[in-house]
Coordinates of C-alpha atoms in Angstrom, one line a residue:
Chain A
X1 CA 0.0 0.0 0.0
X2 CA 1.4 3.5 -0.8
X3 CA 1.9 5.9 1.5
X4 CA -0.7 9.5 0.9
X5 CA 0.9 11.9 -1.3
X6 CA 2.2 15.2 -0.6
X7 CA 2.9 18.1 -2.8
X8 CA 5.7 20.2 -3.6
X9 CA 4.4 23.6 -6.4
X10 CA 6.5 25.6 -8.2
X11 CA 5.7 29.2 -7.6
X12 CA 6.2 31.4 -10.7
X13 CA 3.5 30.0 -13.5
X14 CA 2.3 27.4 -11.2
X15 CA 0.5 29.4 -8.4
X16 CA 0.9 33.1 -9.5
X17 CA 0.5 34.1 -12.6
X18 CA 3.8 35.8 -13.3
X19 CA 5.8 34.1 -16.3
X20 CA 5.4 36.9 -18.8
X21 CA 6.6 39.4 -16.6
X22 CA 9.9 37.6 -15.6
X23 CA 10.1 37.0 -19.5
X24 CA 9.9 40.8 -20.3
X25 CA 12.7 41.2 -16.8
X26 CA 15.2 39.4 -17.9
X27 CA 14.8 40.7 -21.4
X28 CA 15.1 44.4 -20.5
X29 CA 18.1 43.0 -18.5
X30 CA 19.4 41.6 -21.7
X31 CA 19.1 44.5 -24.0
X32 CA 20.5 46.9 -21.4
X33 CA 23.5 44.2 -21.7
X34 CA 23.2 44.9 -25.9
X35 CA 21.8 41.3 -26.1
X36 CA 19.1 40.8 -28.5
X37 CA 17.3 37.4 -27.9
X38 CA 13.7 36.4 -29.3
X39 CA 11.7 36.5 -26.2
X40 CA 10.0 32.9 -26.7
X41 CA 13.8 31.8 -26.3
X42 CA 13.6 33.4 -22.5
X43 CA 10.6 32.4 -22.3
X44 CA 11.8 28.8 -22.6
X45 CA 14.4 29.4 -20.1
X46 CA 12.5 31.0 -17.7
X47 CA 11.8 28.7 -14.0
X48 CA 15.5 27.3 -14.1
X49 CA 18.2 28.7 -11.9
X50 CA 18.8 32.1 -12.6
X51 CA 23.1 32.0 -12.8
X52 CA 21.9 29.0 -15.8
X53 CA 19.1 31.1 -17.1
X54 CA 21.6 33.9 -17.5
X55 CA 24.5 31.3 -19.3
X56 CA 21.9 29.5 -21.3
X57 CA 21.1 32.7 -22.7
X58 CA 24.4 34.8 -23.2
X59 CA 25.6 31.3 -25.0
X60 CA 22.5 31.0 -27.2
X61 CA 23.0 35.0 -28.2
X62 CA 26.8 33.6 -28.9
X63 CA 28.5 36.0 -25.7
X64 CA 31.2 35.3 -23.1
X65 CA 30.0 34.9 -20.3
X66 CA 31.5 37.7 -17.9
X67 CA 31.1 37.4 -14.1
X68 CA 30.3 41.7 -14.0
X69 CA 27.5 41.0 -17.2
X70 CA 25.7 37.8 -15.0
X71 CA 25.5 40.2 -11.9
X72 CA 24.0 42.8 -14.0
X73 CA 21.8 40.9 -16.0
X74 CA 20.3 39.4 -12.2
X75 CA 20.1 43.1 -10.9
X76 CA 18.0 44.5 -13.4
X77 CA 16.0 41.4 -14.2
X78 CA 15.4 42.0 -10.3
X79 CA 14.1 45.5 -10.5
X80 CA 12.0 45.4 -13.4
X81 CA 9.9 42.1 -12.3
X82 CA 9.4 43.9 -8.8
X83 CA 8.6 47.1 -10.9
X84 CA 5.7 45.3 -12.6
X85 CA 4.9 43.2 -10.0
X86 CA 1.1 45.2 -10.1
X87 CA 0.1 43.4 -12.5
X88 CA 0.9 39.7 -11.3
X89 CA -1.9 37.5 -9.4
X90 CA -2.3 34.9 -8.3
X91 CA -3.2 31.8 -10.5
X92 CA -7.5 30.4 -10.7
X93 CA -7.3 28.2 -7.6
X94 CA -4.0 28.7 -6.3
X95 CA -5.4 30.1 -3.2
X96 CA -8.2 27.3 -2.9
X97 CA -6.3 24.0 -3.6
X98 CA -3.5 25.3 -1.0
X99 CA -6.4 25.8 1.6
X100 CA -7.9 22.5 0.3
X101 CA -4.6 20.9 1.0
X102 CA -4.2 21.9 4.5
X103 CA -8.0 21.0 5.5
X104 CA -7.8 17.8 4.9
X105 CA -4.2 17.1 6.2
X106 CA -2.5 16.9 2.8
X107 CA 1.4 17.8 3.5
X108 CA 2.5 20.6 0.7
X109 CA 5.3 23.1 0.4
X110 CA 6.7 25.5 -2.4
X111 CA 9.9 25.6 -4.1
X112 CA 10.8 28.0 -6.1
X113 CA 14.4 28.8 -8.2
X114 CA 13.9 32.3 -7.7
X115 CA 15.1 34.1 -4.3
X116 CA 13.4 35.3 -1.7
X117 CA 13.5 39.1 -3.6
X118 CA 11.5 38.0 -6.1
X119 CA 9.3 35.4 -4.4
X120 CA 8.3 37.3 -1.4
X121 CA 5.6 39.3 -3.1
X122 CA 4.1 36.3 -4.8
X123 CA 3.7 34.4 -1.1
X124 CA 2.3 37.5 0.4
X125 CA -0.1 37.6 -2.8
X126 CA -0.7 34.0 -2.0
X127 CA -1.2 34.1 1.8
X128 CA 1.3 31.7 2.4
X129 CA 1.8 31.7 6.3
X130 CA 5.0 32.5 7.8
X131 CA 4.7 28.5 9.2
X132 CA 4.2 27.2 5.8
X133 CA 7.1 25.0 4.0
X134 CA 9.0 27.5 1.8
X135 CA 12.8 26.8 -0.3
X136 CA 13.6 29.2 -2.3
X137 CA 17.2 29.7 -4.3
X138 CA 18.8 31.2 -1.3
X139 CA 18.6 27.4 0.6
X140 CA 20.0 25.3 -1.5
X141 CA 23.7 25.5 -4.1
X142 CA 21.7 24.3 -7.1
X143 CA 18.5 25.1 -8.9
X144 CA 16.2 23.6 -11.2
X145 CA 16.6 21.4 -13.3
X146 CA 19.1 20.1 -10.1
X147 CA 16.8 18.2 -7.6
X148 CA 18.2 19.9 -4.8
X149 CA 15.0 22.4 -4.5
X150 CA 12.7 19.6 -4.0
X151 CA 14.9 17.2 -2.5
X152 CA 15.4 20.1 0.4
X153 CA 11.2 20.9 0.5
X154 CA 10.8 16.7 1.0
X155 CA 13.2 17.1 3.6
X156 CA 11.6 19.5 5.6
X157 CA 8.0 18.2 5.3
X158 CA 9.4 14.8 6.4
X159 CA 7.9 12.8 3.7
X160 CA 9.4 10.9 0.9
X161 CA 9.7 12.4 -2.3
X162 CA 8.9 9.2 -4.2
X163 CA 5.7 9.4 -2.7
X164 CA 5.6 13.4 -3.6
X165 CA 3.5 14.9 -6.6
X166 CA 5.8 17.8 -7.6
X167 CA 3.7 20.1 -9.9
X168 CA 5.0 23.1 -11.8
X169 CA 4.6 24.8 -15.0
X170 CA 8.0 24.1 -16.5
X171 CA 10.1 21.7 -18.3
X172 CA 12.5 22.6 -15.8
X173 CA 10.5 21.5 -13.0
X174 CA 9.5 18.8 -14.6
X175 CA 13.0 17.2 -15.4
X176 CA 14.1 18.2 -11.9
X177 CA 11.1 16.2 -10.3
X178 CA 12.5 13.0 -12.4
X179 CA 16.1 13.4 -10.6
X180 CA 14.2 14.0 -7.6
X181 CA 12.2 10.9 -7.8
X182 CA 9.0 12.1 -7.1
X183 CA 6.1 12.0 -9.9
X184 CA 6.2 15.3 -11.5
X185 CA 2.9 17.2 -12.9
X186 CA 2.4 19.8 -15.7
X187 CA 0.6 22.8 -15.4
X188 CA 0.0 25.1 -18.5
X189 CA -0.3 28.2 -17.1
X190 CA 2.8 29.1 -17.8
X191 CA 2.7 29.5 -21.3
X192 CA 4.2 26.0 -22.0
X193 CA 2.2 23.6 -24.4
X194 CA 1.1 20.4 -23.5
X195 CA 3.3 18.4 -25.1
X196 CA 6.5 20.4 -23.8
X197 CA 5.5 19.1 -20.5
X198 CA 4.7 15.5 -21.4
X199 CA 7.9 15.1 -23.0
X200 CA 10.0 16.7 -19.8
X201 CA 7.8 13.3 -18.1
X202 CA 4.6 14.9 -16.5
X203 CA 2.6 12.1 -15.2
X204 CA -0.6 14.3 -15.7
X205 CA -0.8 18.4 -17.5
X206 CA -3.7 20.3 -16.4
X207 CA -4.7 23.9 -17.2
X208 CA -3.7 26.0 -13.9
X209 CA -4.4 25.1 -10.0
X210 CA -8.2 25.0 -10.5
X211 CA -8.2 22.2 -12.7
X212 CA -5.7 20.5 -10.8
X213 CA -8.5 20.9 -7.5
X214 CA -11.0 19.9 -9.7
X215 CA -8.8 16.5 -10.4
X216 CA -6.8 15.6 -7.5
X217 CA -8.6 12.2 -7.1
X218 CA -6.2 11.7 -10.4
X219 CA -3.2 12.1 -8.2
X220 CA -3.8 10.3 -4.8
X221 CA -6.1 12.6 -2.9
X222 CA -8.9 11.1 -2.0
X223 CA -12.5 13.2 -1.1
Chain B
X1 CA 4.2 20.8 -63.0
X2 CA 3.8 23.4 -60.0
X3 CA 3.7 27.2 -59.8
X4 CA 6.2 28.5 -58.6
X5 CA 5.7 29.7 -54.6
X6 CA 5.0 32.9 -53.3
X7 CA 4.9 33.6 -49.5
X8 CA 2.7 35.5 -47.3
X9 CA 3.7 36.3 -43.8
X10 CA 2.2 37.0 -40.9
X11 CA 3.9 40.4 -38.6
X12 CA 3.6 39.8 -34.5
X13 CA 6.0 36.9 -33.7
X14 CA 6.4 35.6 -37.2
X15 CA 8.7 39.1 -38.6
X16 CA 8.7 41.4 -35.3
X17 CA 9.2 40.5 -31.9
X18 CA 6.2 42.1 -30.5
X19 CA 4.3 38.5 -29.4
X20 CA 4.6 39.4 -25.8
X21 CA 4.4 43.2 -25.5
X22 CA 0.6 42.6 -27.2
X23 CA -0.1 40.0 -24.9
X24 CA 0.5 42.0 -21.5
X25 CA -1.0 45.0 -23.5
X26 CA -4.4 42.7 -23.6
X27 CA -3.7 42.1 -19.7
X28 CA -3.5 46.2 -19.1
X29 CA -7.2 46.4 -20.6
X30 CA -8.3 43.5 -19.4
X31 CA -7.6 44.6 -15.7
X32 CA -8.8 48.1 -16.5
X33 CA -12.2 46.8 -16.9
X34 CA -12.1 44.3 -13.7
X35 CA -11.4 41.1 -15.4
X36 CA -8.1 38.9 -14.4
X37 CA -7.8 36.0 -16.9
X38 CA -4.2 34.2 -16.7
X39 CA -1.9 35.9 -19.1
X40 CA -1.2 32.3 -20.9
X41 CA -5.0 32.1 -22.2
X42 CA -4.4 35.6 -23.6
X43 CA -1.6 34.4 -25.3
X44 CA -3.2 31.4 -27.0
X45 CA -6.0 34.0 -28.2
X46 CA -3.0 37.0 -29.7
X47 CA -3.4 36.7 -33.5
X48 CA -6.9 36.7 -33.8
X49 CA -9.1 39.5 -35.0
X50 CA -8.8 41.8 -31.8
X51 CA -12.9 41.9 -31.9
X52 CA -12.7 38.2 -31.7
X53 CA -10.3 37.9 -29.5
X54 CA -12.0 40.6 -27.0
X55 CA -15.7 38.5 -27.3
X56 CA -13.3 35.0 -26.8
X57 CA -11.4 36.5 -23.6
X58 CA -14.7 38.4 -21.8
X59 CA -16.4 34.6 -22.6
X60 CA -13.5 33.0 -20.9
X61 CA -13.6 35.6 -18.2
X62 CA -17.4 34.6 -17.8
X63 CA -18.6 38.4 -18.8
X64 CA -21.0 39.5 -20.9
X65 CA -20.4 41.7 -23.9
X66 CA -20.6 45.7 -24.1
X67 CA -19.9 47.4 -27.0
X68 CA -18.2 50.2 -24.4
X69 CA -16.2 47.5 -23.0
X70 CA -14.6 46.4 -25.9
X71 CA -14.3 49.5 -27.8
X72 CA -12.0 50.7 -24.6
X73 CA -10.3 47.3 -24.4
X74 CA -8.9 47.7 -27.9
X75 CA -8.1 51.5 -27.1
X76 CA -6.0 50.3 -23.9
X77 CA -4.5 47.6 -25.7
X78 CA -3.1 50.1 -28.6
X79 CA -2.1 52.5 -26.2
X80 CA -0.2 50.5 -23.4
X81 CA 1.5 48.3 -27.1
X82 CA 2.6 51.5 -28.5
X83 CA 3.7 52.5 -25.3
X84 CA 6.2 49.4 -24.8
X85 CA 7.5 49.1 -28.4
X86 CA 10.8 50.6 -27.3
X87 CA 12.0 46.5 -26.9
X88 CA 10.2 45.0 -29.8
X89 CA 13.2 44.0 -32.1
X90 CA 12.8 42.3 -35.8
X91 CA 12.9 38.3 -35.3
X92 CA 16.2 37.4 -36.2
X93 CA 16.5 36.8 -39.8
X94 CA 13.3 38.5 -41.0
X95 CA 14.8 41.2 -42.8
X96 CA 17.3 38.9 -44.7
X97 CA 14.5 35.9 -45.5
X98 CA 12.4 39.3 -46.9
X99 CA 15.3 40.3 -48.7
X100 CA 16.3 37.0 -50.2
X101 CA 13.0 36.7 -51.5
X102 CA 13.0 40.3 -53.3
X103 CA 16.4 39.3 -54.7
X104 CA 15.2 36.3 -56.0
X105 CA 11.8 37.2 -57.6
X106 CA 9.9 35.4 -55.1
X107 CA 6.8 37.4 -55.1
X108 CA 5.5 38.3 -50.8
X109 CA 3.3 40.2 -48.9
X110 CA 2.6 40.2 -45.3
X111 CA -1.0 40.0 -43.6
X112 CA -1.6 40.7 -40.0
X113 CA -5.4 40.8 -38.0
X114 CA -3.6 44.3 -36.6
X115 CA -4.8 47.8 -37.4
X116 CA -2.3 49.9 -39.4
X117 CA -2.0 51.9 -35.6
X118 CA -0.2 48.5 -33.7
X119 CA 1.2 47.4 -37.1
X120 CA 3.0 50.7 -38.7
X121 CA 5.9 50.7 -36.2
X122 CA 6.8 46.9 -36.5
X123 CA 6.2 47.8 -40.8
X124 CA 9.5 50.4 -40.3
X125 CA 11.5 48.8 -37.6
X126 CA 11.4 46.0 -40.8
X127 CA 12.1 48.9 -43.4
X128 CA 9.5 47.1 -45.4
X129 CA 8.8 49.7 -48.6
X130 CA 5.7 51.7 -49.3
X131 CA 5.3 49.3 -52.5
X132 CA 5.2 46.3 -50.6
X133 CA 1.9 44.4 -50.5
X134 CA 0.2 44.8 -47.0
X135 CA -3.0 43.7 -46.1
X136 CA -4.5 44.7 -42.3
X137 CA -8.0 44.4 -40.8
X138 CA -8.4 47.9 -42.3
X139 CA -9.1 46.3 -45.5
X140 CA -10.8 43.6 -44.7
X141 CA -13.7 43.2 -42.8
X142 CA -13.0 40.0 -40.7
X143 CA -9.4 39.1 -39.9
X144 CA -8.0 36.0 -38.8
X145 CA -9.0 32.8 -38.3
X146 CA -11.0 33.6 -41.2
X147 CA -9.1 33.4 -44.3
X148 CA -9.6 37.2 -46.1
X149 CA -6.8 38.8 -45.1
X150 CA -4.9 36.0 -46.9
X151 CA -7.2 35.8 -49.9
X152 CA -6.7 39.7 -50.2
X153 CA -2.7 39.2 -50.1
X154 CA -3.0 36.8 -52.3
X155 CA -5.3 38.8 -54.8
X156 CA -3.1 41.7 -54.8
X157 CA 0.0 39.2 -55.3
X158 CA -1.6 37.9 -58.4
X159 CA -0.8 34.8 -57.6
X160 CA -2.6 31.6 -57.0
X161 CA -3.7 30.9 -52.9
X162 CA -3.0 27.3 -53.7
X163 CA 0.5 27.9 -54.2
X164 CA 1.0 29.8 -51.5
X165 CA 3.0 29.3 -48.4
X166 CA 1.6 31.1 -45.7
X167 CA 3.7 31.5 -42.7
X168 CA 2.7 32.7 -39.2
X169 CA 3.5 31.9 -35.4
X170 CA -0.1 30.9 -34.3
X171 CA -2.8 28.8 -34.6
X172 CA -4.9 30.7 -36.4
X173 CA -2.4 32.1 -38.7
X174 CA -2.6 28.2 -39.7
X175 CA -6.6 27.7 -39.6
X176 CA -6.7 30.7 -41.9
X177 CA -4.7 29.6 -44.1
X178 CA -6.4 26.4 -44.1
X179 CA -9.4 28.1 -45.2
X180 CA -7.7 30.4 -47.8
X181 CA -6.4 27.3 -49.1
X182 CA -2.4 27.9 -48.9
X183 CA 0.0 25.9 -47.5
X184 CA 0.9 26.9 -43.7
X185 CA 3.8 27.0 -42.4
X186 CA 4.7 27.1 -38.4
X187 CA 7.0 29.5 -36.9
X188 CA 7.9 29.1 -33.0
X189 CA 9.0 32.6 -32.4
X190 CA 5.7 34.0 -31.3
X191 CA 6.0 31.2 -28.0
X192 CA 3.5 28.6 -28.9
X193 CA 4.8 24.9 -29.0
X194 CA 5.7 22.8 -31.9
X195 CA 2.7 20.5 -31.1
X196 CA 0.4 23.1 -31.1
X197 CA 1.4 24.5 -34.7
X198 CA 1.5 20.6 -36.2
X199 CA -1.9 20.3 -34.7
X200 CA -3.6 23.1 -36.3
X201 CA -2.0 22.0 -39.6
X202 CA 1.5 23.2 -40.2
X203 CA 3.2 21.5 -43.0
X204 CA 6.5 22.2 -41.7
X205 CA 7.8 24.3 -38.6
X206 CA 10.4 26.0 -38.2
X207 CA 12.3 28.1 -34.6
X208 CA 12.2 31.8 -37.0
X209 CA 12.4 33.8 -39.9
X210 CA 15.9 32.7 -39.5
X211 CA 15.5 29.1 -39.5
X212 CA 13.1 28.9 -42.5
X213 CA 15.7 31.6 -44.6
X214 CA 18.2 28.0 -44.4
X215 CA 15.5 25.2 -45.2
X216 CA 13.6 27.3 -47.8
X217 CA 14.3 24.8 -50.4
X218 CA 12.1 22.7 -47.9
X219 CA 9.3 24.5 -48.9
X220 CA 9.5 25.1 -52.9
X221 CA 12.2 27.6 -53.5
X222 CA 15.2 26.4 -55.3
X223 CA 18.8 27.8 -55.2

């Protein structure tokens, strides 16, 4: 008999709806740097560890990376995301299957590769309590796709990851769920398609938070 | 034996970079009149007429329909696009695939659901010439996913919708030119996934303007 499931999310994409916004970020970040890259190829970066985010994409725009560029690109990427940060809200159902979770016992946290800078707003937006599980860039070496963000949120809620659904938006997530061990899940409110997600190994791809609610009998909750 | 090709192009996120500024532009108005819908079901609906596209996203939003409503939904969107086309850039290779094409007699137009207002800038940052054959929803009276703007490109062309590659970034670029009768062609720049584009009837996709300029002789124009 398996043991009840608990949940790890993704934050950015998964439970607030801010993807587009970190897209535009690190691209004014890029063109200050006199990097012009098609946004859809940020876009398809965006939920991995920022220092990789940034290589991934001086290398695909064909520049050295440069330790002074990297710390610049994170700074303004910073400011402009917190800068537009009116626009963000939370996800359809973020707020509902987090409050579903926790009245009927279900064991969840969030793990996020952004820091704490960037994240704190979205929490707040969500209501997360101070109490709540939380691992964000600034607790672990290694982000997504490493496991170590989910590895350290299993940890701390005590359960086993391969008994963890881990459910983000990303492939990034995804593949980091696999080296996790835990059974990752695809949301497509992050601007990913469908079969993006299935091929990064998503066990199930719903639409955004509310449709996961509306299916978690899929996944091992049980009414 | 075959005719010849000519091409028809789409603009936002098949020439210009713009795929994403007209997306949070539709989020600005949007939230100006009360309604949050997740920014990634805007962005599966950017490409359509902008009347459609405003009935589509106040359905989705559950809202019903106000000819005030939408007539200051399109303003805000134009306004707030306008406003942030300081980081549109041209897709890489756009200019030179137009180019080529001129240089080798390949006859082109480009057809966008836009007004002449959202598309002029994107026009010059292309330094596409007063001669060239563009076709807006100024001149026709419903724009994509129905097939006139391509029927009217093709018209002025001269040349036969049948042998016509029509290229664009979203689904409906491809359902439209299903209908005109052309043969679409799938460009990932604009953010959607491969999958989608195959499913909605791409012959062949391609990453950009770029990517297509080195497989052209994939789609019927020889050295």
């Amino acid at each position: 008999m398996g043991v009840a499931p608990a949940f790890i999310f993704d934050l950015d994409g998964t439970l607030v709806d801010s993807v587009y916004q970190h897209v535009l970020a690190w691209q004014a970040g890029l063109q200050e740097a006199g990097i012009d890259l098609s946004v859809w190829r940020i876009h398809r970066r965006v939920g991995m560890s920022g220092g990789l985010l940034s290589n991934a994409l001086l290398r695909e725009a064909g520049r050295d990376l440069d330790a002074g560029v990297l710390r610049r690109l994170q700074e303004v990427h910073t400011e402009v995301f917190v800068r537009s940060f009116g626009a963000v809200r939370p996800l359809p159902g973020a707020i509902a299957l987090l409050e579903h979770l926790t009245d009927h016992g279900v064991p969840w946290a969030i793990a996020t590769s952004g820091h704490m800078a960037t994240a704190g707003p979205s929490l707040k937006l969500l209501g997360v309590a101070d109490s709540a599980v939380v691992v964000t860039h600034d607790d672990v070496q290694r982000a997504k796709p490493d496991p170590d963000l989910f590895l350290e949120a299993a940890r701390r809620l005590g359960h086993p990851v391969e008994d963890t659904m881990i459910v983000g938006d990303s492939v990034w997530d995804l593949l980091a769920a696999r080296r996790a061990g835990g059974l990752g899940i695809g949301l497509q409110s992050g601007g990913y398609g469908r079969d993006e997600l299935q091929a990064a190994g998503a066990y199930r791809v719903y639409d955004d938070p509310a449709d996961l609610l509306r299916h978690l009998d899929e996944v091992g909750v049980r009414p």
